[in-house]
Coordinates of C-alpha atoms in Angstrom, one line a residue:
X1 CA -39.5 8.2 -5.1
X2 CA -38.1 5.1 -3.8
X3 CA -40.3 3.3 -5.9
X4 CA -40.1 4.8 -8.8
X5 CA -36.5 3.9 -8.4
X6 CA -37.1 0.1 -7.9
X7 CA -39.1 0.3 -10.7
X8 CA -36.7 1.8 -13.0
X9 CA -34.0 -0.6 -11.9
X10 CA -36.5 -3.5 -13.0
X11 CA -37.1 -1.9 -16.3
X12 CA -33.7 -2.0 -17.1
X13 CA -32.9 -5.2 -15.7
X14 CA -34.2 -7.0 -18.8
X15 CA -32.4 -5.0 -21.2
X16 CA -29.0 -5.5 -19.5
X17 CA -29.8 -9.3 -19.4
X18 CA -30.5 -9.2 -23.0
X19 CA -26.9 -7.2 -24.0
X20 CA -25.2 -9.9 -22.2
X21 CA -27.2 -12.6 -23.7
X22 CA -26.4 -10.6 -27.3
X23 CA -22.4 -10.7 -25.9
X24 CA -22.3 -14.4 -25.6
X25 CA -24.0 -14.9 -29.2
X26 CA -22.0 -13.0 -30.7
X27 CA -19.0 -15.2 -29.2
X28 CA -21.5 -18.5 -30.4
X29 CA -21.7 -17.2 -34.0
X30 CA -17.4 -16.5 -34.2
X31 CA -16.8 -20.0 -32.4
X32 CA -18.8 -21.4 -34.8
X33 CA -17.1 -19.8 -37.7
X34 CA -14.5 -21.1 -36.6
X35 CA -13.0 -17.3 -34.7
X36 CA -12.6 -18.4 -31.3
X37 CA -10.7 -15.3 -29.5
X38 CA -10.4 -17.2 -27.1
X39 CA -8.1 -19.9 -29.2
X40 CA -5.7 -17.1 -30.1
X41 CA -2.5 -17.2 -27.6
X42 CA -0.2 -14.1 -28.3
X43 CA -0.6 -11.5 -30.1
X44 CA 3.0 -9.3 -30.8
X45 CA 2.9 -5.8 -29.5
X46 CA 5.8 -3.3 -30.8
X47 CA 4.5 -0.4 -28.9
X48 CA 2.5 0.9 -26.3
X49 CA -0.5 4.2 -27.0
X50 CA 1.7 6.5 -25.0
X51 CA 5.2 6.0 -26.6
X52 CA 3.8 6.9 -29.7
X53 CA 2.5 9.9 -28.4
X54 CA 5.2 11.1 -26.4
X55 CA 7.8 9.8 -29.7
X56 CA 5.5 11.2 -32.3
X57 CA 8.3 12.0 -34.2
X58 CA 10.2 8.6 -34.2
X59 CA 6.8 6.9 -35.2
X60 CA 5.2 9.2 -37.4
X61 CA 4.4 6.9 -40.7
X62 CA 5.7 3.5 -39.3
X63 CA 4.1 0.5 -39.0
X64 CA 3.1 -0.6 -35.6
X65 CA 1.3 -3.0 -33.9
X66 CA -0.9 -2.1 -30.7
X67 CA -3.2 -4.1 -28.1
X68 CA -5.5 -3.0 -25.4
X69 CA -9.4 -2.6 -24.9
X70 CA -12.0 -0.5 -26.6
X71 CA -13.5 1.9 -24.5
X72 CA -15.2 3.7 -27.3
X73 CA -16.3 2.7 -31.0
X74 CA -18.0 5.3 -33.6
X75 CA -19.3 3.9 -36.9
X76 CA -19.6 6.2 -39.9
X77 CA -20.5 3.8 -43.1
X78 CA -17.6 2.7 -44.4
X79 CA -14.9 4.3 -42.1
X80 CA -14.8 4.6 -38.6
X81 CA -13.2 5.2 -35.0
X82 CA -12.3 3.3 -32.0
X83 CA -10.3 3.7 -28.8
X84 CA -7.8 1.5 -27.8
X85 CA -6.6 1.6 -23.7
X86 CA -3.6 0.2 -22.9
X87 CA -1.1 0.0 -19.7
X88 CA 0.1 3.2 -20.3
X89 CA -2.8 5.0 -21.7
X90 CA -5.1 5.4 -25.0
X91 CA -4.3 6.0 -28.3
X92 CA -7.1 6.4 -31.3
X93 CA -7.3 4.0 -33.9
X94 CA -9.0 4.9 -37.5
X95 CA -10.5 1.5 -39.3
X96 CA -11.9 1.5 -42.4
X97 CA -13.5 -1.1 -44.8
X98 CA -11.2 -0.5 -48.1
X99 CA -8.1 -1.2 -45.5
X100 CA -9.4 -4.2 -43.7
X101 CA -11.2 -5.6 -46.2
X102 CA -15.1 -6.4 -45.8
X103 CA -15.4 -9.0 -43.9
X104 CA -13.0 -8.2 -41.4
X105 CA -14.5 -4.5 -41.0
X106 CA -18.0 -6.2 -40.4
X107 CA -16.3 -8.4 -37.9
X108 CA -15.1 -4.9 -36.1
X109 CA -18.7 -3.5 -36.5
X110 CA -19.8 -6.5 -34.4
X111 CA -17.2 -5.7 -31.5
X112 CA -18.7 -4.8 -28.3
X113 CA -16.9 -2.1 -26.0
X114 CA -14.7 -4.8 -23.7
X115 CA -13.1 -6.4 -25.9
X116 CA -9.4 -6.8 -26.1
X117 CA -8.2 -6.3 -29.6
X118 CA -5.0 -6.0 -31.3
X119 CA -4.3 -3.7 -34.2
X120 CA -1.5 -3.0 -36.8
X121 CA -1.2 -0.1 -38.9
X122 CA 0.2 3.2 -39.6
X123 CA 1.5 6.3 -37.4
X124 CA -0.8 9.5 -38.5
X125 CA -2.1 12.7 -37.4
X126 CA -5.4 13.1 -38.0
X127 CA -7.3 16.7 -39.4
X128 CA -8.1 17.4 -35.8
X129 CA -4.5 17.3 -34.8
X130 CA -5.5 13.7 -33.0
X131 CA -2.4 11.3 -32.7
X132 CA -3.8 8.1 -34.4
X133 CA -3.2 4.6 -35.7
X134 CA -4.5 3.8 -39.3
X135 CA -5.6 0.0 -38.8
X136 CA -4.7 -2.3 -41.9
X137 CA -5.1 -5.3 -39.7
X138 CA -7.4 -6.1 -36.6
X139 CA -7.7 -9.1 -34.8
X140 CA -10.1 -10.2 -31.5
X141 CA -8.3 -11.4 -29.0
X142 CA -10.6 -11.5 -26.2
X143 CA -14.1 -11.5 -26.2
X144 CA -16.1 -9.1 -23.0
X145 CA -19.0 -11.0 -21.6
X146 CA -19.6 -8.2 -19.6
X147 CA -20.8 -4.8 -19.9
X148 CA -18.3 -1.7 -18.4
X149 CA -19.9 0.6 -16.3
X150 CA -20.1 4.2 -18.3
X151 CA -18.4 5.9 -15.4
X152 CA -17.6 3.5 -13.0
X153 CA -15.4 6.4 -10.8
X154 CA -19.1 8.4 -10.2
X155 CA -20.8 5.6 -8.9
X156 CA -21.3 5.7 -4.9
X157 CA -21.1 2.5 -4.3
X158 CA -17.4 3.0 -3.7
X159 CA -17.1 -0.7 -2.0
X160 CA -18.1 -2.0 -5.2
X161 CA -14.6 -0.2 -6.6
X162 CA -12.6 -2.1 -4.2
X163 CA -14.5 -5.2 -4.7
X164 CA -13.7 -5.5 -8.4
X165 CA -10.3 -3.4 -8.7
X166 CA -10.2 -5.3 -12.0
X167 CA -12.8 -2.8 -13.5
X168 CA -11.7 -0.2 -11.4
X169 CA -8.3 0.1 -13.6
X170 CA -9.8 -0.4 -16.3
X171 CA -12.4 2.6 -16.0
X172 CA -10.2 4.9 -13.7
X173 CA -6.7 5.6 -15.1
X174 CA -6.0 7.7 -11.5
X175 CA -5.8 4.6 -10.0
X176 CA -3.9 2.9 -12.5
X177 CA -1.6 5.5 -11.9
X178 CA -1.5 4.8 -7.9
X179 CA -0.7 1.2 -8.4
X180 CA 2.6 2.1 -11.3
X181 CA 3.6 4.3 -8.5
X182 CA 3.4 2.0 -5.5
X183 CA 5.7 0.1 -8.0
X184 CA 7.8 2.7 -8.6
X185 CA 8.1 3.6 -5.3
X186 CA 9.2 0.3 -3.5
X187 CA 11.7 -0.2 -6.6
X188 CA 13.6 3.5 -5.7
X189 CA 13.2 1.8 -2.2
X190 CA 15.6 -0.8 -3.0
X191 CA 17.5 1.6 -5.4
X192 CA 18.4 3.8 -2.2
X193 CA 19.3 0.9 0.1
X194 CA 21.6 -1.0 -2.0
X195 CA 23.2 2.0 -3.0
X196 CA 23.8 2.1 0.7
X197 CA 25.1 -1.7 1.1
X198 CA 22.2 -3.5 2.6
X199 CA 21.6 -7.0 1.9
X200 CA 17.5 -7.9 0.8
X201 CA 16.4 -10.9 2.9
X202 CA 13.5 -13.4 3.0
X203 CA 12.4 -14.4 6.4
X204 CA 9.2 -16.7 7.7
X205 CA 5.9 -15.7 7.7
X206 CA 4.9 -18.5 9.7
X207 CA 5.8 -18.5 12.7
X208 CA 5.3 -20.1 17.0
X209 CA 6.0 -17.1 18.6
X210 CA 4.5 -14.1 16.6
X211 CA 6.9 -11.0 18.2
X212 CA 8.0 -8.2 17.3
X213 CA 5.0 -5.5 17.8
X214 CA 2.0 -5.1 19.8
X215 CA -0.5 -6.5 17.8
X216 CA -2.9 -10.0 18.2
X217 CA -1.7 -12.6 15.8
X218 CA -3.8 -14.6 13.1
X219 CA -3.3 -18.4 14.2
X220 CA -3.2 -21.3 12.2
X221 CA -2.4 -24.9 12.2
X222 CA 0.7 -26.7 10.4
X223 CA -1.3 -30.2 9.8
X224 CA 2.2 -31.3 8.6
X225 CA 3.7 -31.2 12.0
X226 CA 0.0 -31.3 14.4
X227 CA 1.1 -28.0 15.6
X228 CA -0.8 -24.7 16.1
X229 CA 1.3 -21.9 14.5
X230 CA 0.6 -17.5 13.5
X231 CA 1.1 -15.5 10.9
X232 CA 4.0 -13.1 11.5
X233 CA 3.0 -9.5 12.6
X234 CA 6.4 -8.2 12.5
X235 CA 10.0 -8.9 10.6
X236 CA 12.2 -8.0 13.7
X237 CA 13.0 -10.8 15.5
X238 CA 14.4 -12.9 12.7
X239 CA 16.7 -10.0 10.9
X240 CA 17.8 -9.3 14.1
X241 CA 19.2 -13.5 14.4
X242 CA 20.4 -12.1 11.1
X243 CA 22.4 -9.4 12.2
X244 CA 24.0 -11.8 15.1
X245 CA 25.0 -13.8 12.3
X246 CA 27.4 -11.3 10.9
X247 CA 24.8 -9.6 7.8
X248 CA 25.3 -6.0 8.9
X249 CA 22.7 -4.6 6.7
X250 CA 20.1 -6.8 6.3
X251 CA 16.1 -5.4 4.7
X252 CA 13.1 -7.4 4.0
X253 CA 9.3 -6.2 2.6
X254 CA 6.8 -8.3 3.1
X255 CA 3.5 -8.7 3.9
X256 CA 2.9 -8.8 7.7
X257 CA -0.7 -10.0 9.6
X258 CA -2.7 -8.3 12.6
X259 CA -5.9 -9.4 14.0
X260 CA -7.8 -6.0 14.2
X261 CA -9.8 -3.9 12.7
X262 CA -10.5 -1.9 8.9
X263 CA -10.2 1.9 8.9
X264 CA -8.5 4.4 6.7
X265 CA -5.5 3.7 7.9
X266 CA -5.3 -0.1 8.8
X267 CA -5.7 -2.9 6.9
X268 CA -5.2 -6.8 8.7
X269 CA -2.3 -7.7 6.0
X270 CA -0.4 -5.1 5.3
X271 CA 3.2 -4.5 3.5
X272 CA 6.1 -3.8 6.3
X273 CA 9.9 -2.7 5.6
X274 CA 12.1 -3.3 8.2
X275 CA 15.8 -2.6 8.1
X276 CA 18.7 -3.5 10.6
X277 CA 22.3 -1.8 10.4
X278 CA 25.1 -3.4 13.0
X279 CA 27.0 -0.5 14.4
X280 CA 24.9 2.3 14.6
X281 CA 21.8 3.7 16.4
X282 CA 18.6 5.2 16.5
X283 CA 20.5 8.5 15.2
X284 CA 21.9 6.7 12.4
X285 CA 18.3 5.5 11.8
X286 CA 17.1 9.0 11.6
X287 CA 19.8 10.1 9.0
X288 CA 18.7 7.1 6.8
X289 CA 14.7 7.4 7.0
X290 CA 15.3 12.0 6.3
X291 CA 17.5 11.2 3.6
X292 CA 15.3 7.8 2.1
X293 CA 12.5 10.1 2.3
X294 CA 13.5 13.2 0.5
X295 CA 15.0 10.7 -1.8
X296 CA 12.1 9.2 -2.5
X297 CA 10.0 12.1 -3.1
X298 CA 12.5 13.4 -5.5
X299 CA 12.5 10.5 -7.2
X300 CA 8.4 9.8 -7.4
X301 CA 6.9 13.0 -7.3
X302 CA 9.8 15.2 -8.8
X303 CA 9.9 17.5 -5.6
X304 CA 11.1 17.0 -1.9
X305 CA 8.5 19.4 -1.4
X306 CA 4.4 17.9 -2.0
X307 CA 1.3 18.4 -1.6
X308 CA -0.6 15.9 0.9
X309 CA -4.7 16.4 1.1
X310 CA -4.0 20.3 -0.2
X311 CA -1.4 20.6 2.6
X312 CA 2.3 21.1 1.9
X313 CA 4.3 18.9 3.0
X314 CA 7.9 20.0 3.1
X315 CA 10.5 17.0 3.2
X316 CA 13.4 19.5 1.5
X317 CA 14.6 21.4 5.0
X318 CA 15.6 19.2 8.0
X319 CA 13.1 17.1 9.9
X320 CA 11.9 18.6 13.0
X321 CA 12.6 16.8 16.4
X322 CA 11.2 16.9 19.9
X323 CA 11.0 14.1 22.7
X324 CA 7.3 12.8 23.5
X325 CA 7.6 14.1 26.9
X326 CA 8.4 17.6 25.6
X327 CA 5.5 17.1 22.8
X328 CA 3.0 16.1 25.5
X329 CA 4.6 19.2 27.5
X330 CA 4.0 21.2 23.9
X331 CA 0.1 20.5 23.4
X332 CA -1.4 19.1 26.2
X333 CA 0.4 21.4 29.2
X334 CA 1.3 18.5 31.3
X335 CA 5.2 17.5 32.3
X336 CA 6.0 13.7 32.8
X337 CA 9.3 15.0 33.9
X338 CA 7.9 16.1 37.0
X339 CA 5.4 13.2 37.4
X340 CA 7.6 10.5 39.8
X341 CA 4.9 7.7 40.4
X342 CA 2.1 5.7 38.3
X343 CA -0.4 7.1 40.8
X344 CA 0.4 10.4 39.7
X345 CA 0.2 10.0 36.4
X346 CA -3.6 8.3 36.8
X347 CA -4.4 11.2 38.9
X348 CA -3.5 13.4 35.5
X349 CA -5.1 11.1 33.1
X350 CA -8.2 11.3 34.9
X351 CA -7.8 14.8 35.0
X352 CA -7.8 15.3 31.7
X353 CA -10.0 12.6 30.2
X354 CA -7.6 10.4 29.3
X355 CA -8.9 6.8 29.2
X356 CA -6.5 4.2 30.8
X357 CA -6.6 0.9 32.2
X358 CA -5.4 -0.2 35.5
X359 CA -2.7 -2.4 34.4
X360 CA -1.2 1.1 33.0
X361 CA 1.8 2.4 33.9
X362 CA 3.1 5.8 34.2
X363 CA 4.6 5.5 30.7
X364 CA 1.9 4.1 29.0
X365 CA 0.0 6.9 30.4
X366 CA 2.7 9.3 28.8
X367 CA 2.3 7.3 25.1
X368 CA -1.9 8.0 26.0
X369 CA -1.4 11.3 26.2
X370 CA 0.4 11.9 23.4
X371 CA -2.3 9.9 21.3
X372 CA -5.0 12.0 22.5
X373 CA -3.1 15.6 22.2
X374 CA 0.0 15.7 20.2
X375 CA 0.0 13.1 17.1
X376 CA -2.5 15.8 15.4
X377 CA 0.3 18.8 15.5
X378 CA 2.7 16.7 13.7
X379 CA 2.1 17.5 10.4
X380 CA 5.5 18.4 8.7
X381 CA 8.1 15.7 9.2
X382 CA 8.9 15.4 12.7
X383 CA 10.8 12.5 15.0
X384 CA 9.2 12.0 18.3
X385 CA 11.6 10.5 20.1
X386 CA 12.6 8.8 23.6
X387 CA 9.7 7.0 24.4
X388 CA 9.2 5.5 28.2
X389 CA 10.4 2.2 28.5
X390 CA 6.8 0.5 29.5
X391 CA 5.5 0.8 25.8
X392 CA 9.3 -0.6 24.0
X393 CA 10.3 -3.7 24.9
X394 CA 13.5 -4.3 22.7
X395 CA 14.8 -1.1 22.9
X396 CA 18.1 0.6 24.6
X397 CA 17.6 2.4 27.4
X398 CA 18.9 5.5 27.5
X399 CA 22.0 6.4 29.5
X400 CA 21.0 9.0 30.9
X401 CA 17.7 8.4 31.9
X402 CA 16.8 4.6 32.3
X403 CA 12.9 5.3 32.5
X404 CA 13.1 6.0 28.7
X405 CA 14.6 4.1 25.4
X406 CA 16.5 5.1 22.7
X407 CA 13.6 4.8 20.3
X408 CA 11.8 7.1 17.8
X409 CA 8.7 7.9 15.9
X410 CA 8.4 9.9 12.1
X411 CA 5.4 11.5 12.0
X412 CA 3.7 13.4 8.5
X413 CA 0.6 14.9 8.8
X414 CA -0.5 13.3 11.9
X415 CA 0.2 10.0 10.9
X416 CA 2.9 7.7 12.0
X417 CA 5.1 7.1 9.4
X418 CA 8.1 4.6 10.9
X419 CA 9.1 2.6 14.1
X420 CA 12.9 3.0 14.9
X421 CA 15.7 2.0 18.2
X422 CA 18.9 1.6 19.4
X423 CA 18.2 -2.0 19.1
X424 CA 18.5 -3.5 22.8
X425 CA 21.6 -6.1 22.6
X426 CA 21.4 -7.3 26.0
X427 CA 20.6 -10.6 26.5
X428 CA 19.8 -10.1 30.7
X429 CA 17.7 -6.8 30.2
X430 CA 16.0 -8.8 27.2
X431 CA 14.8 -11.7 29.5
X432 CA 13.3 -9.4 32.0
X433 CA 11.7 -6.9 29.3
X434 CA 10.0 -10.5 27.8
X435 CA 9.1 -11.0 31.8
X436 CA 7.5 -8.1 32.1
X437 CA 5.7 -8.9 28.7
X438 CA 4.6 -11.9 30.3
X439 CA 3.0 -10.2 33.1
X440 CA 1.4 -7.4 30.7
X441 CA -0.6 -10.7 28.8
X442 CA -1.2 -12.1 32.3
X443 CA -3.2 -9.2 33.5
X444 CA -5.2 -8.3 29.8
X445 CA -3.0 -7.3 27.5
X446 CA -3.6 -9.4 24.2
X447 CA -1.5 -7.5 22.2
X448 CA 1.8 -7.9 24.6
X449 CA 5.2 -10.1 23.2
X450 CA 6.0 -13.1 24.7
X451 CA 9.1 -14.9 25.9
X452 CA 11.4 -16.5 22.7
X453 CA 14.0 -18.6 23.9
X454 CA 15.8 -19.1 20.4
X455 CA 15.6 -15.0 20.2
X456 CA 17.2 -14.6 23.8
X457 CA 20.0 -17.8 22.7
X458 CA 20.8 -15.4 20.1
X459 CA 21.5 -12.8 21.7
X460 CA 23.6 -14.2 24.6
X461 CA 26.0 -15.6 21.4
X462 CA 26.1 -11.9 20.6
X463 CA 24.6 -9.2 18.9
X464 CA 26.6 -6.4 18.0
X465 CA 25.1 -2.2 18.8
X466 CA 22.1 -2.3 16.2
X467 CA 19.9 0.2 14.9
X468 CA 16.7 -1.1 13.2
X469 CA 13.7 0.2 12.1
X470 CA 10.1 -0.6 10.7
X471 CA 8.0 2.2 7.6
X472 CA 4.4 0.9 6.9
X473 CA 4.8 0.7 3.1
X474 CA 1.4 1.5 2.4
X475 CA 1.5 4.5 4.4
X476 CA 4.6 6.3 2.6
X477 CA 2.5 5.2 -0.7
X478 CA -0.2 7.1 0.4
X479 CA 1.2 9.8 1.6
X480 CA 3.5 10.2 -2.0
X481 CA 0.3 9.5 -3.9
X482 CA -1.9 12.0 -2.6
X483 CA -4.7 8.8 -1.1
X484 CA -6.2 9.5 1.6
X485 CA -7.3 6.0 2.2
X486 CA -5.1 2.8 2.6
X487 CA -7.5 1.1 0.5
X488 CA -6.7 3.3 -2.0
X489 CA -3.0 1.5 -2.5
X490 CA -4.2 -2.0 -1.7
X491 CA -5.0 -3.5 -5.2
X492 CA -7.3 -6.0 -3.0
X493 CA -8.1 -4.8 0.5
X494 CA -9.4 -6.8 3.1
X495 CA -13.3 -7.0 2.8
X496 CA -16.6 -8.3 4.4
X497 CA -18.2 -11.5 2.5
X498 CA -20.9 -10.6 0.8
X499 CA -22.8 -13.4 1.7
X500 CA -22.4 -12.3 5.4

């Protein structure tokens, strides 16, 4: 079978390299009548396939002029049909020789499907009730070398899709569709925050002390300067020097950079919001993301209520809440409450299969076990809050227990949707979180912050109560356009060289 496969694949090897041979003939024979498509430089578009169909009405018997690709071409003698893709969709076009005139119409019998044409003629509706353009004019205005696949969505080599998103667009208006949205999403985004008085910022991406998360750094070096320097793997540090310099609200998105792996869900660069707000907490973070979020949906999808992977997802009624040591109480029957040294807590962990490492402490141990038996549960929108202090280095403690921080978690369908404190404003406590940091790297732990002095300056010149928080943009996009891969909203996702 195998063979007869390779074999196959050799027969029509040939005929593929003689249709692109043909292509680029075709392009000889126009150059050299002095047609170059490739000389033409704009082309003025009035309207795009869907306004016309949507505004029938307005159009019906105007004059327009369209531009896009054909994706299909039917000859009949002296009239004929083509289809014409835009950005917002396809319309039909109707060419025939008495309108163009014969030697343009042989010039459009000669077209190849791939090229990029633009048209002008009338508004009609054809006998079959087919929204159409009647072309009077057609010009080439780019000439495809190469051929389209016929239906590029059913092929499995799905890499291939990611590889050349170019032709995935073109042959998959689905995804097309993803990519308008991500747009439309991140613009409502801004909508909803300056509506609230926050303040978009810029802040570098390059960086000497990458902090902010727990994540390994890219590193670089500045030639400039003869200094090694990383890419930034979080935005909090430097909003944060914002906010201590009196810009209350202060929001960047940007693309941020982690040195680990590819999965559904991870992607090395990766677009981050973070957001700080002087005088207010994690509370007043939680307001902000419930009501961002149900604006958002309403906004995108039309409904605070959507479907996710055939599972509802309802953003409409108020988030649920629960602290991770309840949660861990919830599905995994243990309670850290009652758990009063790290010794204890390994003695659990080994107890129920929990992998840890020695360095661990007892809250660590609680953030392991909430990995392993809680993050699942969460699938309507829920805060997890108070998380121990060992796994939240720049975050409040809480008053009334100083083993945890003033810190939560949004979960949707299992997946962690936002990072969010009571920003810690002490300048002392700061010090000896970065110490303990320090200690953390010492003994393994690559992804562990370390010590910034201009951070720490900062903050002893005074930083008022804060609450900030951090939303994976390509998550929320996503999870608002039904993808169930984060490659699926990265135009270009990180990939393996081929020549690997």
């Amino acid at each position: 079978m195998e063979n007869q496969q390779n074999q196959k694949k050799q027969n029509q090897e040939p005929d593929l390299n003689q249709l692109l041979k043909v292509r680029r003939e075709k392009l000889a024979e126009l150059q050299q009548a002095g047609s170059d498509p490739f000389q033409i430089t704009k082309y003025d578009v009035t309207v795009h396939s869907m306004d016309v169909k949507e505004h029938y009405s307005e159009w019906e018997g105007k004059e327009v002029s369209i531009a896009g690709r054909m994706m299909s071409k039917r000859v009949m003698g002296k009239a004929s049909f083509c289809n014409i893709q835009d950005l917002k969709g396809n319309i039909q076009c109707y060419v025939a020789r008495d309108d163009l005139g014969e030697d343009a119409y042989k010039g459009f019998k000669k077209m190849d499907i791939g090229d990029i044409v633009g048209i002008q003629g009338i508004v009609f509706t054809t006998k079959m009730g087919e929204i159409s353009v009647h072309a009077k004019s057609m010009v080439l205005l780019s000439k495809s070398l190469q051929i389209l696949p016929e239906k590029y969505h059913g092929l499995t080599n799905t890499d291939m899709r990611y590889r050349q998103r170019y032709v995935d667009l073109i042959m998959n208006p689905e995804v097309k569709d993803t990519f308008i949205k991500r747009s439309q999403i991140i613009k409502e985004i801004r909508n909803f925050l300056d509506g609230r008085g926050f303040m978009e910022v810029e802040t570098p991406m390059l960086v000497s002390n990458a902090g902010g998360a727990a994540a390994r750094p890219f590193e670089t070096h500045y030639n400039a300067l003869d200094e090694d320097v990383k890419l930034r793997i979080s935005l909090e540090l430097y909003l944060k020097r914002l906010i201590v310099g009196g810009l209350e609200r202060v929001y960047e998105i940007g693309r941020v950079f982690r040195n680990e792996g590819v999965d559904t869900r991870h992607n090395p660069e990766f677009t981050l919001m973070e957001l700080y707000q002087a005088y207010t907490d994690y509370e007043g973070m939680m307001e902000l993301t419930e009501s961002m979020f149900r604006y958002l949906a309403e906004k995108v999808c039309g409904s605070a209520v959507i479907s996710y992977n055939g599972v509802v997802i309802d953003m409409a009624k108020p988030f649920e809440r629960i602290t991770m040591i309840d949660a861990v109480k919830k599905y995994a029957g243990v309670d850290f409450a009652q758990v009063k040294s790290d010794e204890e807590a390994k003695a659990l962990a080994k107890e129920h299969h929990v992998e840890f490492e020695e360095r661990h402490k007892k809250g660590d141990i609680i953030s392991l076990f909430f990995e392993e038996f809680c993050e699942e549960h969460m699938i309507q929108p829920t805060f997890v809050m108070d998380h121990p202090i060992e796994i939240s280095p720049l975050t409040k403690k809480k008053p009334s227990n100083p083993e945890l921080v003033e810190r939560f978690e949004l979960f949707i369908y299992g997946r962690e949707m936002c990072n969010a404190y009571s920003e810690l404003n002490d300048p002392i406590d700061q010090r000896a979180r970065f110490a303990a940091q320090e200690e953390a790297f010492a003994a393994g732990d690559e992804e562990a912050n370390h010590t910034d002095e201009d951070f720490l300056n900062a903050l002893e010149i005074g930083m008022p109560p804060t609450g900030g928080i951090g939303y994976g943009i390509d998550r929320l996009v996503m999870l608002l356009t039904d993808s169930q891969a984060i490659r699926d909203v990265l135009l270009f996702p990180t990939m393996k060289s081929l020549e690997k």
